[in-house]
PDB file of C-alpha atoms in Angstrom:
ATOM      1  CA  MET D  17     -24.848 -51.440   9.873  1.00 44.00           C
ATOM      2  CA  LYS D  18     -26.333 -49.509   6.975  1.00 51.00           C
ATOM      3  CA  SER D  19     -24.060 -48.751   4.030  1.00 61.00           C
ATOM      4  CA  GLU D  20     -24.256 -45.090   3.034  1.00 71.00           C
ATOM      5  CA  ARG D  21     -23.497 -43.937  -0.494  1.00 79.00           C
ATOM      6  CA  TYR D  22     -23.225 -40.364  -1.615  1.00 80.00           C
ATOM      7  CA  SER D  23     -25.305 -39.175  -4.536  1.00 84.00           C
ATOM      8  CA  ASN D  24     -22.568 -36.886  -5.831  1.00 86.00           C
ATOM      9  CA  THR D  25     -18.981 -35.855  -5.210  1.00 86.00           C
ATOM     10  CA  ASP D  26     -19.997 -32.629  -3.465  1.00 87.00           C
ATOM     11  CA  GLU D  27     -21.702 -34.635  -0.701  1.00 86.00           C
ATOM     12  CA  LEU D  28     -18.662 -36.899  -0.406  1.00 84.00           C
ATOM     13  CA  ILE D  29     -16.274 -33.938  -0.200  1.00 86.00           C
ATOM     14  CA  LYS D  30     -18.461 -32.338   2.486  1.00 87.00           C
ATOM     15  CA  ALA D  31     -18.383 -35.563   4.525  1.00 85.00           C
ATOM     16  CA  LEU D  32     -14.614 -35.828   4.107  1.00 84.00           C
ATOM     17  CA  ASP D  33     -14.192 -32.204   5.190  1.00 84.00           C
ATOM     18  CA  GLN D  34     -16.193 -32.986   8.336  1.00 84.00           C
ATOM     19  CA  ALA D  35     -13.950 -35.991   8.974  1.00 81.00           C
ATOM     20  CA  LEU D  36     -10.955 -33.706   8.465  1.00 79.00           C
ATOM     21  CA  GLU D  37     -12.208 -31.386  11.210  1.00 79.00           C
ATOM     22  CA  ILE D  38     -12.571 -34.306  13.600  1.00 77.00           C
ATOM     23  CA  ALA D  39      -9.185 -35.750  12.679  1.00 74.00           C
ATOM     24  CA  THR D  40      -7.317 -32.486  13.228  1.00 70.00           C
ATOM     25  CA  GLU D  41      -8.308 -32.264  16.881  1.00 69.00           C
ATOM     26  CA  GLU D  42      -5.363 -32.533  19.285  1.00 62.00           C
ATOM     27  CA  LYS D  43      -4.570 -36.169  20.059  1.00 59.00           C
ATOM     28  CA  ASP D  44      -1.658 -38.098  21.477  1.00 58.00           C
ATOM     29  CA  GLY D  45       0.481 -39.669  18.768  1.00 56.00           C
ATOM     30  CA  TYR D  46       2.092 -43.057  18.719  1.00 53.00           C
ATOM     31  CA  LEU D  47       5.279 -44.297  17.126  1.00 49.00           C
ATOM     32  CA  ILE D  48       5.087 -46.057  13.808  1.00 54.00           C
ATOM     33  CA  ASP D  49       7.512 -48.093  11.755  1.00 54.00           C
ATOM     34  CA  ASN D  50       9.018 -45.859   9.096  1.00 54.00           C
ATOM     35  CA  ASN D  51      10.552 -48.733   7.156  1.00 57.00           C
ATOM     36  CA  ILE D  52       8.725 -47.897   3.928  1.00 54.00           C
ATOM     37  CA  THR D  53       9.927 -49.093   0.557  1.00 56.00           C
ATOM     38  CA  VAL D  54       8.705 -48.000  -2.835  1.00 53.00           C
ATOM     39  CA  THR D  55       7.869 -50.949  -5.061  1.00 55.00           C
ATOM     40  CA  THR D  56       6.417 -49.034  -7.981  1.00 52.00           C
ATOM     41  CA  SER D  57       8.030 -49.479 -11.344  1.00 56.00           C
ATOM     42  CA  SER D  58       8.929 -46.167 -12.935  1.00 56.00           C
ATOM     43  CA  ASN D  59       7.748 -47.687 -16.227  1.00 62.00           C
ATOM     44  CA  TYR D  60       4.128 -47.423 -15.071  1.00 68.00           C
ATOM     45  CA  TYR D  61       4.015 -44.518 -12.643  1.00 69.00           C
ATOM     46  CA  ILE D  62       4.664 -40.881 -13.514  1.00 75.00           C
ATOM     47  CA  SER D  63       5.775 -38.839 -10.513  1.00 77.00           C
ATOM     48  CA  ARG D  64       3.636 -35.798  -9.729  1.00 82.00           C
ATOM     49  CA  LYS D  65       6.122 -33.543  -7.945  1.00 87.00           C
ATOM     50  CA  ASP D  66       3.620 -30.685  -8.027  1.00 89.00           C
ATOM     51  CA  LYS D  67       1.070 -32.815  -6.167  1.00 90.00           C
ATOM     52  CA  LEU D  68       3.687 -34.025  -3.671  1.00 93.00           C
ATOM     53  CA  SER D  69       4.491 -30.392  -2.849  1.00 93.00           C
ATOM     54  CA  GLU D  70       0.786 -29.615  -2.528  1.00 93.00           C
ATOM     55  CA  ILE D  71       0.298 -32.565  -0.163  1.00 94.00           C
ATOM     56  CA  ARG D  72       3.334 -31.494   1.887  1.00 94.00           C
ATOM     57  CA  GLN D  73       2.002 -27.926   2.237  1.00 94.00           C
ATOM     58  CA  HIS D  74      -1.456 -29.190   3.206  1.00 92.00           C
ATOM     59  CA  LEU D  75      -0.033 -31.552   5.817  1.00 92.00           C
ATOM     60  CA  GLU D  76       2.128 -28.794   7.294  1.00 91.00           C
ATOM     61  CA  ASN D  77      -0.989 -26.662   7.749  1.00 92.00           C
ATOM     62  CA  TYR D  78      -3.656 -29.219   8.688  1.00 90.00           C
ATOM     63  CA  HIS D  79      -1.754 -32.410   9.673  1.00 85.00           C
ATOM     64  CA  ILE D  80      -4.111 -34.576   7.585  1.00 87.00           C
ATOM     65  CA  ALA D  81      -4.861 -35.002   3.900  1.00 89.00           C
ATOM     66  CA  TYR D  82      -6.949 -37.266   1.714  1.00 90.00           C
ATOM     67  CA  LEU D  83      -6.490 -38.155  -1.929  1.00 92.00           C
ATOM     68  CA  TYR D  84      -9.554 -38.804  -4.029  1.00 90.00           C
ATOM     69  CA  GLY D  85     -10.333 -39.515  -7.646  1.00 89.00           C
ATOM     70  CA  ILE D  86     -11.377 -42.271  -9.994  1.00 89.00           C
ATOM     71  CA  GLY D  87      -9.718 -45.647  -9.708  1.00 87.00           C
ATOM     72  CA  GLY D  88      -6.400 -46.175 -11.417  1.00 85.00           C
ATOM     73  CA  ILE D  89      -5.145 -42.585 -11.564  1.00 86.00           C
ATOM     74  CA  GLY D  90      -2.306 -43.138  -9.082  1.00 87.00           C
ATOM     75  CA  LYS D  91      -3.632 -42.067  -5.672  1.00 89.00           C
ATOM     76  CA  SER D  92      -2.000 -44.950  -3.815  1.00 89.00           C
ATOM     77  CA  GLU D  93       1.265 -44.626  -5.717  1.00 90.00           C
ATOM     78  CA  THR D  94       1.341 -40.888  -5.022  1.00 91.00           C
ATOM     79  CA  ALA D  95       0.779 -41.572  -1.315  1.00 89.00           C
ATOM     80  CA  ARG D  96       3.580 -44.164  -1.355  1.00 88.00           C
ATOM     81  CA  GLU D  97       5.953 -41.782  -3.124  1.00 90.00           C
ATOM     82  CA  TYR D  98       5.108 -39.030  -0.620  1.00 91.00           C
ATOM     83  CA  ALA D  99       5.733 -41.397   2.302  1.00 88.00           C
ATOM     84  CA  GLU D 100       9.095 -42.438   0.884  1.00 88.00           C
ATOM     85  CA  ARG D 101      10.211 -38.922  -0.029  1.00 91.00           C
ATOM     86  CA  TYR D 102       9.243 -37.310   3.298  1.00 90.00           C
ATOM     87  CA  ARG D 103       9.818 -40.267   5.649  1.00 87.00           C
ATOM     88  CA  ASP D 104      12.506 -38.416   7.605  1.00 87.00           C
ATOM     89  CA  TYR D 105      10.067 -35.623   8.522  1.00 86.00           C
ATOM     90  CA  TYR D 106       7.794 -37.937  10.518  1.00 82.00           C
ATOM     91  CA  THR D 107       8.212 -39.926  13.720  1.00 77.00           C
ATOM     92  CA  THR D 108       4.575 -40.122  14.881  1.00 66.00           C
ATOM     93  CA  ILE D 109       1.126 -40.509  13.455  1.00 56.00           C
ATOM     94  CA  GLN D 110      -2.164 -39.245  14.888  1.00 50.00           C
TER      95      GLN D 110
END
């Protein structure tokens, strides 16, 4: 299997947008475990409530979202915080 790298972020974003189109097609969901706990120390992570709202709005409209950026800026922690904050809104995943 050949490893493909993108020469710039525009190409990567285009590929992710294409994946978004595929992922938003109607599919049957399945139940997931919603027993999520936040383990992040508030001493190291700064909540981005504006980004959480933006993610929520995007997911309401498109049912999928991706976070991208350089390593270490808090993408995973933001995703974890979103999952914890909005856990009661979800019972399935597609």
